[in-house]
Coordinates of N, CA and C in Angstrom, one line a residue:
M223 N -131.0 -77.3 -244.2 CA -129.6 -77.3 -244.2 C -129.2 -78.2 -245.4
S224 N -128.3 -77.8 -246.0 CA -127.8 -78.5 -247.5 C -127.2 -79.7 -246.9
S225 N -127.2 -80.7 -248.2 CA -126.0 -81.9 -247.8 C -125.5 -82.2 -249.3
F226 N -123.9 -83.0 -249.0 CA -123.7 -83.4 -250.6 C -124.7 -84.4 -250.6
T227 N -125.2 -84.7 -252.1 CA -125.5 -85.6 -252.6 C -124.2 -87.0 -253.1
D228 N -124.3 -87.8 -254.1 CA -124.1 -88.9 -254.4 C -123.7 -88.1 -255.4
T229 N -124.7 -87.6 -256.5 CA -124.2 -86.6 -257.3 C -123.1 -85.7 -258.0
T230 N -123.2 -84.8 -256.5 CA -122.4 -83.5 -256.1 C -120.9 -84.2 -256.0
L231 N -121.4 -85.2 -255.1 CA -119.9 -85.6 -255.0 C -118.8 -86.5 -256.2
D232 N -119.5 -86.7 -257.1 CA -119.2 -87.1 -258.3 C -118.8 -85.8 -259.6
R233 N -119.6 -85.0 -259.2 CA -119.4 -83.8 -259.9 C -117.7 -82.9 -259.5
M234 N -117.9 -83.0 -258.2 CA -116.8 -82.8 -258.0 C -115.9 -83.2 -257.7
A235 N -115.6 -84.7 -257.7 CA -114.7 -85.2 -258.0 C -113.9 -85.2 -259.4
R236 N -114.8 -85.0 -260.8 CA -114.8 -85.0 -262.3 C -114.2 -83.7 -262.2
Y237 N -114.4 -82.6 -261.6 CA -113.6 -81.1 -262.0 C -113.0 -81.3 -261.2
L238 N -112.0 -81.9 -260.3 CA -110.9 -81.6 -259.6 C -109.8 -82.6 -259.9
Q239 N -110.5 -83.4 -260.4 CA -109.5 -84.8 -261.5 C -109.3 -83.8 -262.8
L240 N -109.9 -82.7 -263.1 CA -110.0 -82.4 -264.4 C -109.1 -81.2 -264.0
A241 N -108.9 -80.3 -263.0 CA -108.1 -79.4 -263.2 C -106.4 -80.3 -262.5
S242 N -106.7 -81.1 -262.3 CA -105.4 -82.0 -261.8 C -104.8 -82.4 -263.2
L243 N -105.5 -82.7 -263.8 CA -104.6 -83.5 -265.6 C -104.6 -82.1 -266.0
F244 N -105.2 -80.8 -266.3 CA -104.5 -79.7 -266.8 C -103.9 -79.0 -266.4
R245 N -103.6 -79.1 -264.7 CA -102.1 -78.7 -264.3 C -101.2 -79.3 -265.1
N246 N -100.9 -80.8 -264.9 CA -100.6 -81.5 -265.5 C -99.8 -81.1 -267.1
K247 N -100.4 -80.8 -267.7 CA -100.2 -80.2 -269.6 C -99.5 -79.0 -269.2
I248 N -100.0 -78.0 -267.8 CA -99.1 -76.9 -268.2 C -97.7 -77.6 -267.7
I249 N -97.5 -77.9 -266.8 CA -96.2 -78.7 -266.3 C -95.8 -79.5 -267.4
T250 N -95.9 -80.3 -268.1 CA -95.1 -80.9 -269.4 C -95.1 -80.1 -270.2
G251 N -95.9 -79.0 -270.4 CA -95.3 -78.2 -271.5 C -96.3 -78.3 -273.1
D252 N -97.5 -79.1 -272.4 CA -98.7 -79.3 -274.0 C -99.4 -77.7 -273.6
W253 N -99.2 -77.4 -272.9 CA -100.0 -76.2 -272.5 C -98.6 -75.1 -272.6
P254 N -97.9 -74.4 -273.5 CA -96.9 -74.0 -272.5 C -97.6 -72.0 -272.0
V255 N -96.4 -72.1 -271.7 CA -96.7 -70.3 -270.9 C -97.1 -69.6 -271.9
G256 N -98.0 -68.3 -272.1 CA -98.7 -67.4 -272.9 C -99.4 -68.2 -274.1
G257 N -99.2 -69.4 -273.8 CA -100.0 -70.3 -275.0 C -101.7 -70.0 -274.8
R258 N -102.5 -70.3 -275.7 CA -103.9 -70.1 -275.4 C -104.3 -71.5 -275.3
I259 N -105.4 -71.9 -274.2 CA -106.0 -73.6 -274.3 C -107.0 -73.6 -275.0
P260 N -107.3 -74.7 -275.6 CA -108.7 -74.8 -276.1 C -109.8 -74.2 -275.5
N261 N -110.8 -74.0 -276.3 CA -111.8 -73.2 -275.8 C -112.4 -74.5 -274.8
V262 N -113.6 -74.1 -274.2 CA -114.7 -74.5 -273.2 C -115.5 -75.7 -273.3
A263 N -115.7 -75.3 -275.0 CA -116.8 -75.9 -275.5 C -115.8 -77.7 -276.2
D264 N -114.5 -77.1 -276.6 CA -113.8 -78.2 -277.3 C -113.1 -78.7 -276.0
L265 N -113.2 -78.8 -274.9 CA -112.5 -79.5 -273.9 C -114.1 -80.2 -273.2
A266 N -114.8 -79.6 -273.5 CA -116.1 -80.7 -272.8 C -116.4 -81.9 -273.9
V267 N -116.4 -81.6 -275.0 CA -116.3 -82.9 -275.9 C -115.3 -83.9 -276.0
D268 N -114.2 -83.2 -275.6 CA -113.1 -84.7 -275.6 C -113.0 -85.0 -274.4
F269 N -113.5 -84.7 -273.2 CA -113.3 -85.5 -272.0 C -114.8 -85.8 -271.5
E270 N -115.5 -85.6 -272.5 CA -117.1 -86.1 -272.5 C -117.9 -85.9 -270.7
V271 N -117.6 -84.3 -270.8 CA -118.5 -83.6 -269.6 C -119.0 -82.3 -270.1
A272 N -119.9 -81.7 -269.3 CA -120.4 -80.5 -269.4 C -119.6 -79.8 -269.4
R273 N -119.9 -78.4 -270.0 CA -119.4 -77.6 -270.1 C -118.8 -76.5 -268.6
G274 N -120.0 -76.7 -267.7 CA -119.8 -76.2 -266.3 C -118.8 -76.8 -265.2
T275 N -118.6 -78.4 -265.9 CA -117.5 -78.5 -265.0 C -116.0 -78.5 -265.5
I276 N -116.0 -78.3 -267.0 CA -114.6 -77.5 -267.5 C -114.2 -76.3 -266.9
R277 N -115.5 -75.3 -267.0 CA -115.2 -74.2 -266.3 C -115.2 -74.0 -264.8
E278 N -115.4 -75.2 -263.6 CA -114.6 -75.6 -262.4 C -113.2 -75.9 -262.4
A279 N -112.9 -76.5 -263.4 CA -111.7 -76.9 -263.2 C -110.5 -75.9 -263.7
L280 N -111.1 -75.0 -265.0 CA -110.0 -73.6 -264.9 C -109.9 -72.6 -264.3
G281 N -111.1 -72.9 -263.3 CA -111.5 -71.5 -262.2 C -110.4 -72.2 -261.0
V282 N -110.7 -73.1 -261.0 CA -108.9 -74.0 -260.0 C -107.6 -73.3 -260.5
L283 N -107.6 -73.4 -261.7 CA -106.0 -73.0 -261.9 C -106.3 -71.7 -262.2
E284 N -107.2 -71.1 -262.4 CA -106.8 -69.8 -262.3 C -106.8 -68.9 -260.9
D285 N -108.0 -69.7 -260.0 CA -107.4 -69.2 -258.0 C -106.0 -69.8 -258.3
E286 N -105.3 -70.5 -258.4 CA -103.9 -71.0 -258.6 C -102.8 -70.0 -259.3
G287 N -103.4 -69.0 -259.9 CA -102.8 -68.0 -261.0 C -102.0 -68.7 -262.2
L288 N -102.3 -69.6 -262.5 CA -101.9 -70.6 -263.5 C -102.4 -70.2 -265.0
I289 N -103.2 -69.7 -264.9 CA -103.8 -69.4 -266.2 C -105.0 -68.1 -266.0
E290 N -105.1 -67.5 -266.9 CA -106.0 -66.0 -266.6 C -106.9 -66.5 -268.3
R291 N -108.2 -66.0 -267.8 CA -109.5 -65.8 -268.5 C -110.1 -64.4 -268.9
F292 N -110.6 -64.3 -270.2 CA -110.6 -63.4 -270.6 C -111.6 -63.5 -271.7
R293 N -112.8 -62.8 -271.3 CA -114.2 -62.5 -272.2 C -114.0 -62.6 -273.9
A294 N -114.4 -63.6 -274.5 CA -114.5 -63.1 -276.1 C -112.9 -63.4 -276.3
K295 N -111.9 -63.6 -275.8 CA -110.5 -63.8 -275.9 C -110.2 -65.8 -276.0
G296 N -110.5 -66.1 -274.7 CA -110.1 -67.2 -274.4 C -109.0 -67.3 -273.2
S297 N -108.6 -68.1 -272.9 CA -108.1 -68.7 -271.7 C -106.1 -68.5 -272.3
F298 N -105.6 -68.1 -271.2 CA -104.4 -68.5 -271.5 C -103.3 -68.8 -270.2
V299 N -102.7 -69.5 -270.7 CA -101.6 -70.1 -269.4 C -100.6 -68.8 -269.3
R300 N -100.7 -68.4 -267.9 CA -99.6 -67.8 -267.0 C -98.5 -67.9 -266.4
R301 N -98.3 -68.9 -266.0 CA -97.6 -69.3 -265.5 C -97.3 -71.1 -265.2
T302 N -96.3 -71.5 -264.6 CA -96.2 -72.9 -264.6 C -95.9 -73.4 -263.0
P303 N -96.4 -74.4 -262.6 CA -97.0 -74.4 -261.0 C -95.3 -74.8 -260.3
K304 N -95.4 -74.1 -259.4 CA -93.9 -74.1 -258.1 C -93.7 -75.6 -258.4
E305 N -92.3 -75.4 -258.7 CA -92.0 -76.7 -258.5 C -91.6 -77.5 -257.5
R306 N -91.8 -78.7 -256.8 CA -91.3 -79.3 -255.6 C -90.7 -79.8 -255.6
S307 N -89.6 -80.0 -254.6 CA -88.5 -81.0 -254.5 C -89.1 -82.6 -254.5
A308 N -88.6 -83.3 -255.5 CA -89.3 -84.4 -255.6 C -88.2 -85.5 -254.5
H309 N -89.3 -86.1 -253.8 CA -88.6 -86.6 -252.4 C -88.3 -88.3 -253.5
R310 N -87.1 -88.9 -253.3 CA -86.8 -90.3 -253.8 C -87.0 -91.0 -252.5
L311 N -87.6 -92.1 -253.4 CA -88.4 -93.0 -252.5 C -87.2 -94.1 -252.9
A312 N -86.6 -94.7 -251.4 CA -85.9 -95.6 -251.5 C -86.3 -96.8 -251.8
I313 N -85.5 -97.8 -252.0 CA -85.9 -99.1 -252.0 C -84.7 -100.4 -251.6
D314 N -84.0 -99.6 -251.0 CA -83.0 -100.3 -249.7 C -82.9 -100.2 -248.6
W315 N -83.1 -101.2 -247.3 CA -83.2 -100.6 -246.2 C -82.0 -99.4 -245.7
A316 N -80.5 -99.6 -246.1 CA -79.8 -98.8 -245.8 C -80.5 -97.2 -246.3
S317 N -80.5 -97.1 -247.5 CA -81.1 -96.3 -248.1 C -82.8 -95.1 -247.1
L318 N -83.3 -96.2 -247.2 CA -84.5 -96.1 -246.2 C -84.3 -95.0 -245.2
I319 N -83.2 -95.1 -244.3 CA -82.3 -95.1 -243.2 C -82.4 -93.1 -242.9
S320 N -81.9 -93.0 -244.3 CA -81.5 -91.5 -244.4 C -82.8 -90.9 -245.2
A321 N -83.6 -91.5 -245.9 CA -84.8 -91.1 -246.8 C -85.3 -89.5 -246.3
H322 N -85.5 -89.5 -244.7 CA -86.5 -88.0 -244.6 C -85.5 -87.3 -243.7
E323 N -83.9 -86.8 -243.9 CA -83.5 -86.3 -243.3 C -83.7 -85.0 -243.4
G324 N -83.5 -84.0 -242.9 CA -84.3 -82.8 -242.9 C -85.8 -82.4 -242.9
A325 N -86.6 -83.5 -243.1 CA -87.6 -83.3 -242.7 C -88.6 -82.9 -242.1
D326 N -89.4 -81.7 -241.8 CA -90.1 -81.3 -240.6 C -91.4 -81.8 -240.3
I327 N -91.5 -82.7 -239.0 CA -92.9 -83.4 -238.6 C -93.6 -83.1 -237.7
E328 N -94.8 -83.6 -238.5 CA -96.0 -82.4 -237.4 C -96.8 -84.0 -237.2
V329 N -97.1 -84.1 -235.5 CA -97.5 -85.2 -234.9 C -99.2 -85.5 -235.1
L330 N -100.0 -86.2 -235.6 CA -101.3 -85.6 -235.6 C -102.3 -86.9 -234.8
E331 N -101.6 -87.7 -234.5 CA -102.2 -88.7 -233.2 C -101.4 -89.7 -232.7
Q332 N -101.1 -90.2 -231.3 CA -100.5 -90.9 -230.6 C -101.5 -91.8 -229.8
R333 N -101.7 -93.1 -229.9 CA -102.3 -94.4 -229.1 C -101.2 -95.7 -228.5
D334 N -101.6 -96.0 -227.5 CA -101.2 -97.4 -228.0 C -102.3 -98.3 -228.0
L335 N -101.9 -99.5 -228.5 CA -103.1 -100.8 -229.2 C -102.4 -102.3 -228.4
D336 N -103.5 -102.5 -228.0 CA -103.5 -104.1 -227.5 C -103.6 -105.1 -228.5
E337 N -104.1 -105.0 -229.9 CA -104.0 -105.9 -230.7 C -103.8 -105.7 -232.1
L338 N -103.2 -105.7 -233.5 CA -102.9 -104.8 -234.6 C -104.5 -104.7 -235.1
P339 N -104.1 -103.3 -235.7 CA -105.4 -103.3 -237.3 C -105.4 -104.1 -238.3
A340 N -106.2 -104.7 -238.7 CA -106.2 -105.7 -240.1 C -105.3 -105.2 -240.8
F341 N -105.2 -104.3 -241.3 CA -104.1 -104.1 -242.6 C -102.8 -104.0 -242.2
A342 N -102.5 -104.4 -240.7 CA -101.4 -104.5 -240.5 C -100.6 -106.1 -239.9
T343 N -101.9 -107.0 -240.3 CA -101.8 -108.4 -239.7 C -101.1 -109.0 -241.0
G344 N -100.8 -110.2 -240.9 CA -99.9 -111.1 -242.0 C -98.8 -111.6 -241.4
E345 N -97.7 -111.9 -242.3 CA -96.6 -112.4 -241.6 C -96.1 -111.8 -240.5
G346 N -95.5 -112.6 -239.7 CA -95.0 -112.4 -239.0 C -95.7 -112.4 -237.3
E347 N -95.3 -112.7 -236.3 CA -95.9 -113.0 -234.5 C -95.9 -111.5 -234.3
P348 N -97.3 -111.5 -233.9 CA -97.5 -110.1 -232.9 C -96.9 -109.9 -232.0
A349 N -96.5 -108.8 -231.5 CA -95.8 -108.4 -229.8 C -97.2 -108.1 -229.0
E350 N -96.7 -107.9 -227.8 CA -97.9 -108.2 -226.7 C -98.4 -106.9 -226.9
H351 N -98.1 -105.5 -227.1 CA -98.5 -104.4 -227.5 C -97.5 -103.8 -228.4
Y352 N -97.9 -102.8 -228.9 CA -97.6 -101.4 -229.6 C -98.0 -100.2 -229.9
T353 N -97.5 -99.3 -230.3 CA -98.1 -98.2 -230.6 C -97.9 -97.5 -231.8
M354 N -99.0 -96.5 -231.9 CA -99.0 -96.2 -233.0 C -98.8 -94.5 -233.1
M355 N -98.4 -94.1 -234.2 CA -98.3 -92.7 -234.3 C -98.6 -91.9 -235.6
R356 N -99.4 -91.4 -235.9 CA -100.1 -90.4 -237.3 C -99.1 -89.5 -237.5
R357 N -98.3 -89.1 -238.5 CA -97.7 -87.6 -238.8 C -97.7 -87.0 -240.3
V358 N -97.6 -86.6 -240.4 CA -97.3 -85.7 -241.6 C -95.7 -85.6 -241.6
H359 N -95.2 -85.6 -242.9 CA -93.9 -84.8 -243.2 C -93.9 -83.8 -243.9
A360 N -92.9 -82.3 -244.0 CA -93.1 -81.9 -244.9 C -91.7 -81.0 -245.4
R361 N -91.5 -80.3 -246.4 CA -90.0 -79.7 -246.9 C -90.1 -78.0 -247.2
D362 N -89.6 -77.5 -246.9 CA -90.2 -76.2 -247.3 C -91.1 -76.0 -246.9
G363 N -92.1 -76.2 -245.7 CA -93.6 -75.9 -245.5 C -94.3 -76.4 -246.5
H364 N -94.4 -77.6 -247.3 CA -95.1 -78.2 -248.3 C -95.1 -79.5 -247.8
P365 N -96.5 -80.2 -247.2 CA -96.2 -81.5 -246.7 C -95.7 -82.5 -248.4
Y366 N -95.4 -83.5 -248.1 CA -95.3 -84.9 -248.7 C -95.5 -85.8 -249.0
L367 N -96.1 -86.1 -247.2 CA -95.9 -87.0 -246.9 C -97.4 -87.9 -245.7
A368 N -98.2 -88.3 -245.7 CA -99.0 -88.3 -244.9 C -98.8 -89.8 -244.1
A369 N -98.0 -90.1 -243.1 CA -97.4 -91.8 -242.9 C -98.1 -92.2 -241.3
R370 N -98.3 -93.6 -241.0 CA -98.6 -93.6 -239.6 C -97.6 -95.0 -239.4
F371 N -96.8 -95.3 -238.2 CA -96.1 -96.5 -237.9 C -96.9 -97.4 -236.8
I372 N -96.5 -98.2 -236.9 CA -97.1 -99.0 -235.0 C -95.6 -100.1 -234.9
L373 N -95.7 -99.6 -234.1 CA -94.4 -100.1 -233.5 C -94.2 -100.9 -232.3
D374 N -93.7 -101.7 -231.4 CA -93.8 -102.5 -230.8 C -93.2 -102.1 -229.4
S375 N -94.1 -101.6 -228.3 CA -93.9 -100.5 -227.5 C -93.0 -100.4 -226.8
E376 N -91.9 -102.0 -227.1 CA -91.3 -102.3 -225.7 C -90.2 -101.2 -226.4
L377 N -90.0 -101.1 -227.8 CA -89.2 -100.5 -228.7 C -89.5 -98.7 -228.6
F378 N -90.9 -98.8 -228.8 CA -91.1 -97.3 -228.6 C -90.8 -96.4 -227.4
R379 N -90.6 -97.4 -226.2 CA -90.1 -96.4 -225.2 C -88.1 -96.7 -225.2
Q380 N -88.0 -97.6 -225.7 CA -86.2 -97.5 -226.1 C -86.0 -96.1 -226.9
G381 N -87.1 -95.6 -227.5 CA -86.2 -94.9 -228.7 C -85.8 -93.5 -228.4
P382 N -85.7 -92.7 -227.0 CA -86.9 -92.6 -226.3 C -88.5 -91.8 -227.0
P383 N -89.6 -92.0 -226.6 CA -90.9 -91.5 -227.2 C -90.7 -90.5 -227.8
E384 N -90.1 -89.2 -227.1 CA -89.9 -87.7 -227.8 C -89.3 -87.9 -228.9
R385 N -88.3 -88.3 -229.2 CA -87.7 -88.6 -230.5 C -88.7 -89.4 -231.7
F386 N -89.6 -90.0 -231.5 CA -90.8 -89.9 -232.8 C -91.5 -89.2 -233.0
R387 N -91.5 -87.9 -231.9 CA -91.9 -86.6 -232.1 C -91.6 -85.9 -233.8
H388 N -89.8 -85.9 -233.3 CA -89.4 -85.0 -234.4 C -88.7 -85.3 -235.2
E389 N -88.5 -86.7 -235.1 CA -87.4 -87.8 -236.2 C -87.6 -88.8 -236.7
A390 N -87.2 -89.3 -237.7 CA -88.0 -90.3 -238.8 C -87.8 -91.3 -238.1
T391 N -88.8 -92.3 -238.1 CA -88.9 -93.5 -237.5 C -87.8 -94.8 -238.0
L392 N -87.0 -94.7 -239.3 CA -86.5 -96.2 -239.8 C -84.9 -95.3 -239.2
P393 N -84.7 -94.9 -238.9 CA -83.2 -94.7 -238.3 C -83.1 -94.8 -236.9
I394 N -84.3 -94.5 -236.3 CA -84.6 -95.0 -234.8 C -84.6 -96.2 -234.6
L395 N -85.6 -97.2 -235.7 CA -85.6 -98.5 -235.2 C -84.2 -99.0 -235.4
H396 N -83.6 -98.6 -236.7 CA -82.0 -99.3 -237.0 C -81.2 -99.2 -235.9
E397 N -81.4 -98.0 -235.1 CA -80.5 -97.9 -234.1 C -80.5 -98.8 -232.9
I398 N -81.8 -98.8 -232.4 CA -82.0 -99.7 -231.4 C -82.3 -100.7 -231.6
A399 N -82.5 -101.5 -232.8 CA -83.1 -102.7 -233.2 C -82.4 -103.3 -234.2
G400 N -81.6 -102.5 -234.9 CA -81.5 -103.1 -236.2 C -80.2 -104.1 -236.4
K401 N -79.8 -104.6 -235.2 CA -79.0 -106.1 -235.3 C -79.8 -106.8 -235.0
R402 N -81.4 -107.0 -234.5 CA -82.4 -108.0 -234.6 C -83.0 -108.0 -235.7
I403 N -83.3 -107.0 -236.6 CA -84.4 -107.0 -237.6 C -83.9 -108.4 -238.4
A404 N -84.1 -109.3 -238.9 CA -84.2 -110.3 -239.6 C -85.0 -110.3 -240.9
R405 N -86.0 -109.7 -241.3 CA -86.6 -109.5 -242.5 C -87.1 -108.1 -242.6
A406 N -87.2 -107.6 -243.4 CA -87.8 -106.1 -244.0 C -88.2 -106.1 -245.3
N407 N -89.6 -105.7 -245.6 CA -90.2 -105.3 -246.7 C -91.0 -103.9 -247.1
Q408 N -90.9 -103.8 -248.3 CA -92.1 -102.5 -248.9 C -92.3 -102.8 -250.1
I409 N -93.7 -102.1 -249.7 CA -95.0 -102.5 -251.2 C -95.2 -100.9 -251.4
M410 N -95.4 -101.0 -253.0 CA -95.8 -99.3 -253.2 C -96.8 -99.7 -254.3
T411 N -97.8 -98.9 -254.2 CA -98.9 -99.2 -255.2 C -99.6 -98.1 -255.0
L412 N -99.8 -97.5 -256.6 CA -100.7 -96.1 -257.0 C -102.0 -96.0 -256.9
G413 N -102.3 -94.9 -256.3 CA -103.9 -94.7 -256.2 C -104.0 -93.2 -256.3
S414 N -105.1 -92.6 -255.9 CA -105.4 -91.6 -255.6 C -106.1 -90.8 -254.0
A415 N -105.8 -89.6 -254.3 CA -105.7 -88.7 -252.9 C -107.7 -88.8 -252.5
D416 N -107.8 -89.9 -251.2 CA -109.5 -89.2 -250.8 C -109.6 -87.9 -250.0
R417 N -110.6 -87.6 -249.2 CA -110.7 -86.0 -248.4 C -109.5 -85.6 -248.0
E418 N -109.3 -87.1 -246.9 CA -108.4 -86.6 -245.9 C -107.1 -86.3 -246.3
M419 N -106.8 -87.5 -247.3 CA -105.4 -87.2 -248.1 C -105.1 -85.9 -248.6
A420 N -106.1 -85.4 -249.5 CA -106.4 -84.3 -249.8 C -106.1 -83.0 -249.4
A421 N -106.6 -83.0 -247.9 CA -106.4 -82.1 -247.0 C -105.0 -82.4 -246.3
L422 N -104.7 -83.4 -245.7 CA -103.0 -83.4 -245.2 C -102.2 -83.1 -245.8
L423 N -102.1 -83.5 -247.0 CA -101.5 -83.1 -248.1 C -101.0 -82.1 -249.4
E424 N -102.4 -81.1 -249.2 CA -102.4 -79.9 -250.0 C -103.0 -80.0 -251.6
L425 N -104.0 -81.2 -251.8 CA -103.7 -81.9 -252.9 C -105.5 -81.9 -253.4
P426 N -105.2 -81.8 -254.5 CA -107.3 -82.0 -254.9 C -107.2 -83.2 -254.9
L427 N -108.5 -83.7 -254.6 CA -109.5 -84.8 -254.4 C -109.2 -85.5 -255.7
N428 N -108.7 -86.5 -255.6 CA -108.4 -87.8 -256.4 C -107.3 -87.7 -257.1
A429 N -106.3 -86.7 -256.4 CA -105.2 -86.1 -257.3 C -104.0 -87.2 -257.2
P430 N -103.3 -88.1 -257.8 CA -102.8 -89.3 -257.9 C -101.4 -89.1 -256.3
V431 N -101.4 -90.2 -255.9 CA -101.0 -90.3 -254.5 C -100.1 -91.8 -254.8
A432 N -98.7 -92.2 -253.9 CA -98.1 -93.4 -253.7 C -98.5 -93.9 -252.7
H433 N -98.8 -95.2 -252.5 CA -99.2 -95.9 -251.2 C -97.9 -96.8 -251.1
V434 N -97.2 -96.6 -249.7 CA -96.3 -97.2 -249.3 C -96.3 -98.3 -247.7
A435 N -95.8 -99.3 -248.0 CA -96.5 -100.1 -247.0 C -95.1 -100.5 -246.6
R436 N -94.8 -101.0 -245.4 CA -93.6 -101.5 -245.0 C -93.4 -102.1 -243.5
R437 N -92.7 -103.4 -243.4 CA -93.0 -104.5 -242.2 C -91.4 -104.4 -241.9
A438 N -91.3 -104.8 -241.0 CA -90.3 -105.7 -239.9 C -90.2 -106.7 -239.3
I439 N -89.7 -107.7 -239.3 CA -89.9 -108.9 -238.4 C -88.2 -109.6 -237.8
D440 N -88.3 -109.0 -236.4 CA -87.0 -109.7 -235.9 C -86.8 -110.8 -236.1
T441 N -85.5 -111.3 -235.4 CA -84.9 -113.1 -235.8 C -85.7 -113.7 -234.8
S442 N -86.1 -113.3 -234.0 CA -87.5 -114.5 -233.3 C -88.8 -114.6 -234.0
G443 N -88.6 -113.6 -235.2 CA -90.3 -114.1 -235.9 C -91.2 -113.3 -235.6
K444 N -91.0 -112.0 -234.4 CA -92.1 -111.1 -234.1 C -91.9 -110.2 -235.0
L445 N -93.1 -109.6 -235.3 CA -93.7 -108.4 -235.7 C -93.0 -106.9 -235.0
I446 N -92.0 -106.3 -235.3 CA -91.8 -104.9 -234.6 C -92.4 -104.0 -235.2
Y447 N -92.4 -104.1 -236.5 CA -92.7 -102.5 -237.5 C -93.6 -102.7 -238.4
V448 N -94.7 -101.9 -238.4 CA -95.3 -101.5 -239.4 C -95.6 -100.2 -240.2
G449 N -95.3 -100.0 -241.3 CA -95.3 -98.5 -241.8 C -96.3 -98.4 -243.1
E450 N -97.0 -97.3 -242.9 CA -97.9 -97.3 -244.2 C -98.0 -95.9 -244.5
G451 N -97.5 -95.5 -245.2 CA -97.2 -94.1 -245.8 C -98.3 -93.4 -247.3
I452 N -98.8 -92.3 -247.5 CA -99.0 -91.6 -248.7 C -98.3 -90.6 -248.9
Y453 N -97.7 -90.9 -250.0 CA -96.8 -89.9 -250.8 C -97.6 -89.1 -251.6
R454 N -97.1 -87.7 -252.0 CA -97.7 -86.9 -252.9 C -97.9 -87.6 -254.5
G455 N -98.3 -87.5 -255.7 CA -97.4 -88.2 -256.7 C -96.5 -87.1 -257.2
D456 N -96.7 -86.1 -257.1 CA -96.0 -84.8 -257.6 C -94.3 -84.3 -256.6
A457 N -95.0 -85.6 -255.6 CA -93.6 -85.2 -254.8 C -92.7 -86.3 -254.5
V458 N -92.9 -87.3 -255.6 CA -91.9 -88.6 -255.3 C -90.9 -89.0 -256.3
R459 N -90.3 -89.7 -256.5 CA -89.2 -89.7 -257.6 C -88.9 -91.4 -257.4
L460 N -89.4 -92.5 -258.0 CA -88.3 -93.8 -257.9 C -87.3 -94.4 -258.7
E461 N -86.1 -94.3 -258.1 CA -85.2 -94.8 -259.2 C -84.9 -96.3 -258.8
I462 N -84.8 -96.8 -260.2 CA -84.2 -98.0 -259.8 C -82.7 -98.3 -260.9
A463 N -81.9 -98.7 -260.5 CA -80.7 -99.2 -260.9 C -80.9 -100.0 -262.0
L464 N -80.6 -100.0 -263.5 CA -81.1 -101.3 -264.3 C -79.6 -102.1 -264.6
I465 N -78.6 -101.6 -265.0 CA -77.3 -102.1 -265.0 C -76.1 -101.6 -263.6

């Protein structure tokens, strides 16, 4: 039985990263529809990789129907990627409550927790018990967010639980505990998709993603909610009013 080596995984990561970069060149018009793209030898020099890695990256785009390759003629852009509707990443509580209206939700996992996992510890006194749920959000059949929330089990029961299988978390939390929430914050960082996220969000390995972490603390100082979400980088838009 064959197995992946570190070298094999590194090579896979490189060609998928290049495929993502080349795809973006088509989206931005750097490689216009109908135009001939640089040849394999030139791309290999520009990106300091083997020609075989460039061919594999272009093969990904060819499989997606974005380019056509012709022997002795070169490669040409056939079409641009199908445009995805961008999810507006809200930066205030009121906007967050309605951010996922109309999304389809698939539950991946649900379980009770007697203690918080390490990533969720920090500010706020822990509740006695929590419930965790992992879900994927999609629009028009396309996933744009893989998320998990950890909620005070008492509040989860008040939901009631069935609502969390079909509805966004924050509107429910606001409805049942909005008046109790004293502090809430959100932190966003940028990263790349690992194997699990790439599969869940239908992305190439190492494609850009946005990681969002949220928490809410009630008036007694208890941590009642922790949320963690990974958004597709091409399906999220952050807007901040400057004036």
